[in-house]
Short mmCIF file of C-alpha atoms in Angstrom, two decimals:
data_model
loop_
_atom_site.label_atom_id
_atom_site.label_comp_id
_atom_site.label_asym_id
_atom_site.label_seq_id
_atom_site.Cartn_x
_atom_site.Cartn_y
_atom_site.Cartn_z
CA MET V 1 17.95 -47.32 82.48
CA THR V 2 14.78 -48.25 80.61
CA ILE V 3 14.80 -50.97 77.94
CA GLU V 4 12.12 -51.61 75.33
CA ILE V 5 11.03 -55.24 75.07
CA LYS V 6 10.25 -55.83 71.38
CA VAL V 7 8.85 -58.58 69.21
CA PRO V 8 11.82 -60.55 67.83
CA GLN V 9 12.45 -60.55 64.11
CA LEU V 10 9.98 -62.95 62.54
CA PRO V 11 10.92 -65.05 59.48
CA GLU V 12 9.93 -63.75 56.04
CA SER V 13 7.12 -66.32 55.78
CA VAL V 14 5.54 -65.10 59.05
CA THR V 15 3.99 -61.63 58.95
CA ASP V 16 2.63 -61.37 62.49
CA ALA V 17 2.03 -63.23 65.75
CA THR V 18 -0.55 -63.36 68.52
CA LEU V 19 0.39 -62.41 72.07
CA VAL V 20 -0.83 -65.45 73.99
CA SER V 21 -0.05 -64.53 77.59
CA TRP V 22 2.19 -62.44 79.81
CA HIS V 23 4.17 -64.20 82.52
CA LYS V 24 4.89 -60.94 84.34
CA LYS V 25 2.88 -57.87 85.28
CA PRO V 26 3.91 -54.27 85.99
CA GLY V 27 5.90 -53.94 89.19
CA GLU V 28 7.26 -57.48 89.18
CA ALA V 29 10.98 -58.20 89.15
CA VAL V 30 12.48 -60.28 86.36
CA SER V 31 15.81 -62.02 85.86
CA ARG V 32 17.95 -61.93 82.76
CA ASP V 33 16.80 -64.49 80.13
CA GLU V 34 13.56 -65.18 82.04
CA ASN V 35 10.60 -65.74 79.70
CA LEU V 36 8.33 -62.69 79.78
CA VAL V 37 5.66 -63.48 77.20
CA ASP V 38 4.53 -66.17 74.73
CA LEU V 39 3.92 -65.24 71.09
CA GLU V 40 2.07 -67.69 68.86
CA THR V 41 2.82 -67.77 65.12
CA ASP V 42 1.37 -69.96 62.40
CA LYS V 43 3.83 -72.70 63.30
CA VAL V 44 5.36 -72.35 66.77
CA VAL V 45 5.07 -70.54 70.10
CA LEU V 46 7.96 -68.11 70.58
CA GLU V 47 9.27 -67.07 73.98
CA VAL V 48 10.51 -63.51 74.53
CA PRO V 49 13.24 -63.49 77.22
CA ALA V 50 14.23 -60.54 79.39
CA PRO V 51 17.39 -58.88 78.01
CA SER V 52 18.42 -57.80 81.51
CA SER V 53 17.42 -58.15 85.14
CA GLY V 54 15.10 -55.46 86.44
CA VAL V 55 11.45 -54.59 87.00
CA ILE V 56 8.58 -54.49 84.49
CA LYS V 57 7.59 -50.82 84.29
CA GLU V 58 4.81 -50.92 81.69
CA LEU V 59 3.00 -53.35 79.41
CA LYS V 60 2.24 -51.93 75.97
CA VAL V 61 0.22 -54.81 74.49
CA ALA V 62 -2.57 -56.88 76.05
CA ASN V 63 -3.21 -60.60 75.72
CA GLY V 64 -4.77 -61.68 72.43
CA ALA V 65 -3.39 -58.76 70.43
CA THR V 66 -1.71 -59.22 67.05
CA VAL V 67 1.87 -57.99 66.93
CA THR V 68 4.55 -57.61 64.25
CA SER V 69 8.35 -57.73 64.13
CA GLY V 70 10.00 -54.99 66.16
CA GLN V 71 6.81 -53.83 67.89
CA VAL V 72 7.32 -52.66 71.49
CA LEU V 73 5.70 -55.04 73.96
CA ALA V 74 6.79 -53.65 77.31
CA ILE V 75 9.16 -51.29 79.12
CA LEU V 76 11.75 -52.78 81.46
CA GLU V 77 13.53 -50.75 84.14
CA ALA V 78 16.94 -52.38 84.19
CA GLY V 79 18.90 -52.88 87.39
CA GLU V 80 18.38 -54.75 90.65
CA GLY V 81 17.09 -51.67 92.51
CA ALA V 82 14.68 -50.46 89.82
CA VAL V 83 11.21 -49.29 90.87
CA ALA V 84 8.28 -49.76 88.51
CA ALA V 85 5.87 -46.99 87.60
CA PRO V 86 2.19 -47.36 88.57
CA ALA V 87 0.31 -49.53 86.14
CA ALA V 88 -2.05 -47.74 83.78
CA LYS V 89 -5.57 -48.88 82.96
CA THR V 90 -4.37 -50.52 79.78
CA GLU V 91 -1.80 -52.42 81.80
CA ALA V 92 -4.46 -53.69 84.13
CA LYS V 93 -6.24 -55.16 81.14
CA ALA V 94 -3.10 -57.03 80.22
CA GLU V 95 -3.26 -58.92 83.52
CA ALA V 96 -5.84 -61.41 82.42
CA PRO V 97 -7.50 -64.09 84.52
CA ALA V 98 -5.40 -66.62 82.62
CA GLU V 99 -2.25 -65.21 84.21
CA LYS V 100 -3.67 -65.53 87.71
CA ALA V 101 -4.78 -69.03 86.83
CA ALA V 102 -1.33 -69.86 85.50
CA ALA V 103 0.21 -68.72 88.76
CA ALA V 104 -2.27 -70.80 90.74
CA SER V 105 -1.49 -73.90 88.70
CA GLY V 106 2.26 -73.47 88.96
CA GLY V 107 2.63 -72.12 85.42
CA LYS V 108 1.70 -75.46 83.81
CA LEU V 109 -0.98 -74.21 81.45
CA ALA V 110 -0.41 -74.84 77.75
CA PRO V 111 -0.86 -71.68 75.59
CA ALA V 112 -4.19 -72.84 74.17
CA ALA V 113 -5.38 -73.78 77.66
CA LYS V 114 -4.43 -70.33 79.01
CA ARG V 115 -6.55 -68.67 76.35
CA MET V 116 -9.60 -70.77 77.25
CA VAL V 117 -9.12 -70.20 80.98
CA GLU V 118 -9.03 -66.45 80.36
CA GLU V 119 -12.04 -66.38 78.05
CA HIS V 120 -14.25 -68.46 80.34
CA LYS V 121 -12.91 -66.99 83.63
CA LEU V 122 -12.02 -70.41 85.03
CA ASP V 123 -9.96 -71.29 88.09
CA ALA V 124 -7.00 -73.26 86.75
CA SER V 125 -6.21 -74.64 90.20
CA GLN V 126 -9.42 -76.71 89.89
CA ILE V 127 -8.40 -78.24 86.54
CA SER V 128 -6.53 -81.54 86.53
CA GLY V 129 -3.72 -81.76 83.99
CA SER V 130 -3.18 -84.94 81.97
CA GLY V 131 0.13 -83.86 80.44
CA ARG V 132 3.65 -84.42 81.62
CA ASP V 133 4.32 -83.05 85.13
CA GLY V 134 0.62 -82.18 85.42
CA ARG V 135 0.61 -79.81 82.42
CA VAL V 136 -2.93 -78.66 81.60
CA SER V 137 -3.90 -78.97 77.93
CA LYS V 138 -6.81 -77.50 75.99
CA GLY V 139 -8.52 -80.89 76.17
CA ASP V 140 -8.27 -80.85 79.97
CA VAL V 141 -9.98 -77.44 80.06
CA ILE V 142 -12.77 -78.62 77.74
CA GLN V 143 -13.30 -81.71 79.86
CA HIS V 144 -13.38 -79.58 83.02
CA MET V 145 -15.97 -77.26 81.48
CA ALA V 146 -18.11 -80.20 80.37
CA GLY V 147 -18.08 -81.57 83.91
CA LYS V 148 -19.22 -78.24 85.36
CA SER V 149 -22.01 -77.51 82.87
CA ALA V 150 -24.42 -80.29 83.89
CA PRO V 151 -24.71 -79.26 87.58
CA ALA V 152 -25.03 -75.61 86.58
CA GLU V 153 -27.98 -76.41 84.36
CA ALA V 154 -29.64 -78.45 87.11
CA LYS V 155 -29.45 -75.50 89.54
CA ALA V 156 -30.99 -73.02 87.09
CA PRO V 157 -34.21 -71.37 88.43
CA ALA V 158 -37.50 -72.58 87.00
CA LYS V 159 -38.28 -69.02 85.93
CA GLN V 160 -35.72 -69.34 83.16
CA ALA V 161 -37.76 -72.05 81.43
CA ALA V 162 -39.11 -71.19 77.99
CA ALA V 163 -42.73 -70.08 77.76
CA VAL V 164 -43.45 -72.74 75.13
CA LYS V 165 -42.65 -76.27 76.22
CA LEU V 166 -40.66 -78.20 73.66
CA PRO V 167 -39.87 -81.92 73.62
CA ALA V 168 -36.96 -82.64 75.95
CA ALA V 169 -33.69 -83.45 74.20
CA VAL V 170 -32.12 -86.80 74.90
CA GLY V 171 -28.58 -86.80 76.26
CA SER V 172 -26.13 -83.98 76.88
CA ARG V 173 -26.23 -80.90 74.64
CA ASN V 174 -23.24 -78.98 75.96
CA GLU V 175 -21.26 -76.73 73.63
CA GLN V 176 -18.01 -74.81 73.85
CA ARG V 177 -17.04 -72.11 71.39
CA VAL V 178 -13.32 -71.35 71.25
CA PRO V 179 -11.32 -69.40 68.67
CA MET V 180 -9.24 -71.39 66.21
CA THR V 181 -5.53 -71.27 67.05
CA ARG V 182 -3.16 -69.71 64.54
CA LEU V 183 -1.57 -73.09 63.87
CA ARG V 184 -4.94 -74.75 63.25
CA ALA V 185 -5.97 -71.86 60.98
CA ARG V 186 -2.70 -72.19 59.06
CA ILE V 187 -3.19 -75.94 58.68
CA ALA V 188 -6.69 -75.34 57.33
CA GLU V 189 -5.38 -72.73 54.90
CA ARG V 190 -2.68 -75.06 53.54
CA LEU V 191 -5.08 -77.98 53.20
CA ILE V 192 -7.51 -75.88 51.22
CA GLN V 193 -4.61 -74.54 49.14
CA ALA V 194 -3.47 -78.09 48.34
CA GLN V 195 -6.96 -79.22 47.37
CA SER V 196 -7.69 -76.18 45.23
CA THR V 197 -4.37 -75.93 43.37
CA ALA V 198 -3.02 -79.47 43.00
CA ALA V 199 -4.36 -82.33 40.90
CA MET V 200 -4.15 -84.78 43.80
CA LEU V 201 -4.43 -88.50 43.22
CA THR V 202 -3.63 -91.38 45.61
CA THR V 203 -2.29 -94.81 44.74
CA PHE V 204 -2.03 -97.72 47.17
CA ASN V 205 0.04 -100.83 47.73
CA GLU V 206 0.81 -103.16 50.62
CA VAL V 207 4.09 -104.34 52.07
CA ASP V 208 5.04 -107.48 53.98
CA LEU V 209 7.17 -106.40 56.95
CA THR V 210 8.32 -109.89 57.94
CA ALA V 211 11.94 -109.24 56.97
CA VAL V 212 12.06 -105.86 58.74
CA ASN V 213 10.55 -107.37 61.89
CA GLU V 214 13.14 -110.15 61.84
CA ILE V 215 16.01 -107.65 61.57
CA ARG V 216 14.58 -105.53 64.41
CA ALA V 217 14.08 -108.58 66.64
CA ARG V 218 17.58 -109.88 65.93
CA TYR V 219 19.51 -106.64 66.38
CA LYS V 220 17.35 -104.31 68.51
CA ASP V 221 19.29 -104.89 71.74
CA LYS V 222 22.73 -104.59 70.13
CA PHE V 223 21.57 -101.56 68.13
CA GLU V 224 20.31 -99.71 71.20
CA LYS V 225 23.43 -100.58 73.19
CA ALA V 226 25.73 -99.40 70.39
CA HIS V 227 23.86 -96.22 69.38
CA GLY V 228 21.77 -95.26 72.41
CA VAL V 229 18.54 -95.21 70.41
CA LYS V 230 15.90 -97.83 69.64
CA LEU V 231 15.67 -99.37 66.18
CA GLY V 232 12.21 -98.45 64.94
CA PHE V 233 10.44 -98.53 61.58
CA SER V 234 11.04 -94.89 60.60
CA SER V 235 14.64 -95.37 59.48
CA PHE V 236 13.69 -98.33 57.24
CA PHE V 237 10.91 -96.39 55.54
CA ILE V 238 13.05 -93.27 55.07
CA LYS V 239 15.92 -95.33 53.63
CA ALA V 240 13.53 -97.19 51.31
CA ALA V 241 11.90 -93.92 50.20
CA ILE V 242 15.29 -92.37 49.45
CA GLU V 243 16.20 -95.26 47.13
CA ALA V 244 12.82 -94.98 45.42
CA LEU V 245 13.26 -91.20 45.02
CA ARG V 246 16.64 -91.76 43.37
CA LYS V 247 14.87 -93.85 40.71
CA PHE V 248 11.93 -91.46 40.30
CA PRO V 249 13.22 -87.89 40.84
CA ALA V 250 9.90 -86.30 39.86
CA VAL V 251 8.44 -87.51 43.17
CA ASN V 252 11.12 -85.49 45.00
CA ALA V 253 10.29 -82.29 43.11
CA SER V 254 8.43 -79.13 44.12
CA ILE V 255 6.52 -76.44 42.26
CA ASP V 256 7.71 -72.82 42.21
CA GLY V 257 5.32 -70.71 40.16
CA ASN V 258 5.46 -72.10 36.65
CA ASP V 259 8.71 -73.96 37.31
CA VAL V 260 9.30 -77.49 38.53
CA VAL V 261 12.31 -77.76 40.86
CA TYR V 262 13.98 -81.19 40.86
CA HIS V 263 15.91 -81.53 44.12
CA GLU V 264 19.14 -83.48 44.11
CA TYR V 265 19.06 -83.82 47.90
CA TYR V 266 16.50 -85.40 50.21
CA ASP V 267 15.06 -83.27 52.99
CA PHE V 268 12.42 -85.42 54.66
CA GLY V 269 9.45 -83.92 56.44
CA VAL V 270 8.15 -86.23 59.17
CA ALA V 271 4.61 -85.37 60.28
CA VAL V 272 4.19 -85.22 64.08
CA SER V 273 0.86 -84.91 65.90
CA THR V 274 1.04 -82.45 68.79
CA GLU V 275 -1.34 -80.83 71.25
CA ARG V 276 -1.46 -77.73 69.05
CA GLY V 277 -1.93 -79.61 65.78
CA LEU V 278 0.11 -81.34 63.08
CA MET V 279 3.72 -80.21 62.64
CA VAL V 280 6.23 -81.37 60.03
CA PRO V 281 9.86 -81.11 61.20
CA VAL V 282 12.39 -81.51 58.40
CA ILE V 283 15.39 -83.87 58.46
CA ARG V 284 18.00 -82.23 56.22
CA ASN V 285 20.05 -84.37 53.83
CA ALA V 286 18.51 -87.59 55.07
CA GLU V 287 20.49 -89.51 52.45
CA ALA V 288 23.70 -88.80 54.38
CA LEU V 289 22.41 -90.19 57.70
CA SER V 290 22.74 -93.70 59.08
CA PHE V 291 19.87 -95.76 60.48
CA ALA V 292 20.82 -94.67 64.01
CA GLU V 293 21.07 -91.00 63.04
CA LEU V 294 17.67 -91.13 61.36
CA GLU V 295 16.04 -92.73 64.40
CA GLN V 296 17.67 -90.14 66.66
CA ALA V 297 16.55 -87.26 64.45
CA VAL V 298 12.95 -88.49 64.25
CA GLY V 299 12.79 -88.95 68.03
CA ASP V 300 14.39 -85.59 68.81
CA TYR V 301 12.15 -83.63 66.44
CA ALA V 302 9.01 -85.37 67.70
CA LYS V 303 9.93 -84.51 71.30
CA LYS V 304 10.72 -80.88 70.45
CA ALA V 305 7.48 -80.50 68.48
CA ARG V 306 5.38 -81.85 71.36
CA ASP V 307 7.27 -79.80 73.96
CA GLY V 308 6.81 -76.63 71.91
CA SER V 309 10.57 -76.00 71.73
CA ILE V 310 10.96 -76.57 67.99
CA SER V 311 12.12 -73.60 65.89
CA LEU V 312 10.66 -72.17 62.70
CA GLU V 313 13.79 -73.14 60.78
CA GLU V 314 13.28 -76.78 61.74
CA LEU V 315 9.77 -76.68 60.25
CA THR V 316 10.75 -74.94 57.02
CA GLY V 317 11.47 -76.56 53.68
CA GLY V 318 11.36 -80.25 52.89
CA THR V 319 11.29 -82.04 49.55
CA PHE V 320 9.20 -85.07 50.52
CA THR V 321 6.97 -85.91 53.49
CA ILE V 322 6.13 -89.08 55.40
CA THR V 323 3.11 -89.35 57.68
CA ASN V 324 2.21 -92.30 59.89
CA GLY V 325 -1.46 -92.68 60.77
CA GLY V 326 -0.78 -96.22 61.92
CA VAL V 327 0.27 -95.02 65.38
CA PHE V 328 -3.39 -94.06 65.92
CA GLY V 329 -4.75 -97.29 64.43
CA SER V 330 -5.48 -96.08 60.89
CA LEU V 331 -5.61 -98.99 58.45
CA MET V 332 -5.79 -96.86 55.29
CA SER V 333 -6.04 -93.17 54.40
CA THR V 334 -5.39 -90.66 51.61
CA PRO V 335 -2.87 -88.10 52.91
CA ILE V 336 -3.02 -84.52 51.61
CA LEU V 337 -0.02 -82.87 49.96
CA ASN V 338 2.28 -80.52 51.84
CA PRO V 339 2.73 -77.71 49.24
CA PRO V 340 4.90 -76.97 47.33
CA GLN V 341 5.93 -80.64 47.50
CA VAL V 342 4.38 -82.91 44.88
CA ALA V 343 4.10 -86.14 46.90
CA ILE V 344 3.52 -87.50 50.40
CA LEU V 345 3.83 -91.08 51.66
CA GLY V 346 1.26 -92.42 54.13
CA MET V 347 2.16 -95.29 56.46
CA HIS V 348 -0.51 -97.22 58.34
CA LYS V 349 -1.16 -99.82 61.00
CA ILE V 350 0.77 -103.08 60.82
CA GLN V 351 -1.81 -105.84 60.94
CA GLU V 352 -1.42 -109.59 60.64
CA ARG V 353 -3.38 -110.94 57.67
CA PRO V 354 -3.53 -114.26 55.81
CA MET V 355 -1.44 -114.04 52.65
CA VAL V 356 -0.67 -116.52 49.90
CA VAL V 357 3.10 -117.13 49.89
CA ASP V 358 4.55 -119.68 47.45
CA GLY V 359 1.16 -121.34 47.11
CA GLU V 360 0.57 -121.55 50.87
CA ILE V 361 -1.56 -119.40 53.17
CA LYS V 362 0.59 -117.79 55.86
CA ILE V 363 0.04 -115.10 58.48
CA ARG V 364 2.10 -112.02 57.65
CA PRO V 365 2.52 -108.56 59.24
CA MET V 366 1.12 -106.35 56.48
CA MET V 367 0.89 -102.57 56.06
CA TYR V 368 -0.98 -100.55 53.46
CA LEU V 369 1.03 -97.75 51.86
CA ALA V 370 -0.55 -94.69 50.23
CA LEU V 371 1.18 -92.20 47.96
CA THR V 372 -0.71 -88.98 47.26
CA TYR V 373 0.89 -87.07 44.39
CA ASP V 374 0.32 -84.05 42.16
CA HIS V 375 -0.72 -85.51 38.83
CA ARG V 376 0.47 -82.34 37.07
CA ILE V 377 4.07 -83.41 37.77
CA VAL V 378 3.99 -87.11 38.61
CA ASP V 379 2.47 -89.63 36.20
CA GLY V 380 0.48 -92.63 37.36
CA ARG V 381 3.18 -94.99 36.12
CA GLU V 382 5.82 -93.25 38.21
CA SER V 383 3.66 -93.23 41.33
CA VAL V 384 2.91 -96.95 41.11
CA GLN V 385 6.52 -97.88 40.39
CA PHE V 386 7.66 -95.63 43.24
CA LEU V 387 5.51 -97.55 45.73
CA VAL V 388 6.66 -100.87 44.26
CA ALA V 389 10.28 -99.78 44.77
CA ILE V 390 9.57 -99.03 48.44
CA LYS V 391 7.77 -102.37 48.79
CA ASP V 392 10.70 -104.28 47.23
CA ALA V 393 13.24 -102.55 49.49
CA LEU V 394 11.30 -103.26 52.68
CA GLU V 395 10.53 -106.87 51.80
CA ASP V 396 14.22 -107.44 50.97
CA PRO V 397 16.16 -104.97 53.18
CA ALA V 398 19.49 -106.10 51.72
CA ARG V 399 18.56 -103.85 48.79
CA LEU V 400 18.98 -100.84 51.12
CA LEU V 401 22.61 -101.74 51.79
CA LEU V 402 23.33 -102.36 48.11
CA GLN V 403 21.18 -99.42 46.90
CA LEU V 404 19.29 -101.65 44.48
#
């Protein structure tokens, strides 16, 4: 019995996907639920599993093609004793060098890395992976190509020299041209959309994290033993932001056409930097979660985003977003809105600085906070008071327990 392997139903917000790479070729046997092909959307990489055990009879779509919901990708001959038909010329094209390279490297090529290996006809077995379990990333491929280019230029015949001698350039002048991934293109589109449609303004403040550090130092061991998760900073900032949003509901709003939607719940987007680009998983009803549940949710979503196992539903929605550039050493920045939300909170590096406290100079762990907001909806007064409310809650965490 033959079975058509089709593109799964894509969400309404996603119109098409790019076929990144096949994991099987015509004539190869597959097991039920084995991943056959990777499809890249604007947000995530989707895996298409085999609906039944059998043999791949024919590939209908080659690597790099754009596909839509329900489109036939391949024909599967179901059954353990199935025999595949001879591969056609179009099928041969589908077996790209990237697939051979993936097999040589044990299947540890990231989707973006596979595309580069295929385009530049590289041998993946010669590329060292810096990721977990030796996984090869796009950066590893670029570094490998940069290492190969210098010797290649040195071996070039003298006949290839230009007729007119020009001044020699100083230093390396290597270049690599690679297509922008769908996720990176989508990020660029949303950033341009935010800048062209919203009246963005950023206000700043700073917070003394002495009290939060003392709580973490005093209870971190008991907290981890009781809940199985470390007590970080994320839960404190989310809790403080929730209390501030209760006081200033306009900051928790979103724009829908000509309407302003004031949300009476708090779905927090937490920006996560991944190999493929920035993703924003959403913690639903964050106001109902404890400190431990918030820490667990942030950790789980970050891991899933970086592993590529996060779903589209987990990246959809959100009423307010938090981004932390401090993990990379950023001291101050102006974050860009995540439409249709009207505000985003930027956290930064915690740095000890001399501060005047009760007339004395003391060393304090300080962090700059930045709130970028849509001035069409949020007034300057509200934005400043919102940051002050977060500052007050973090400098006196008892306010979080009393919701003051």
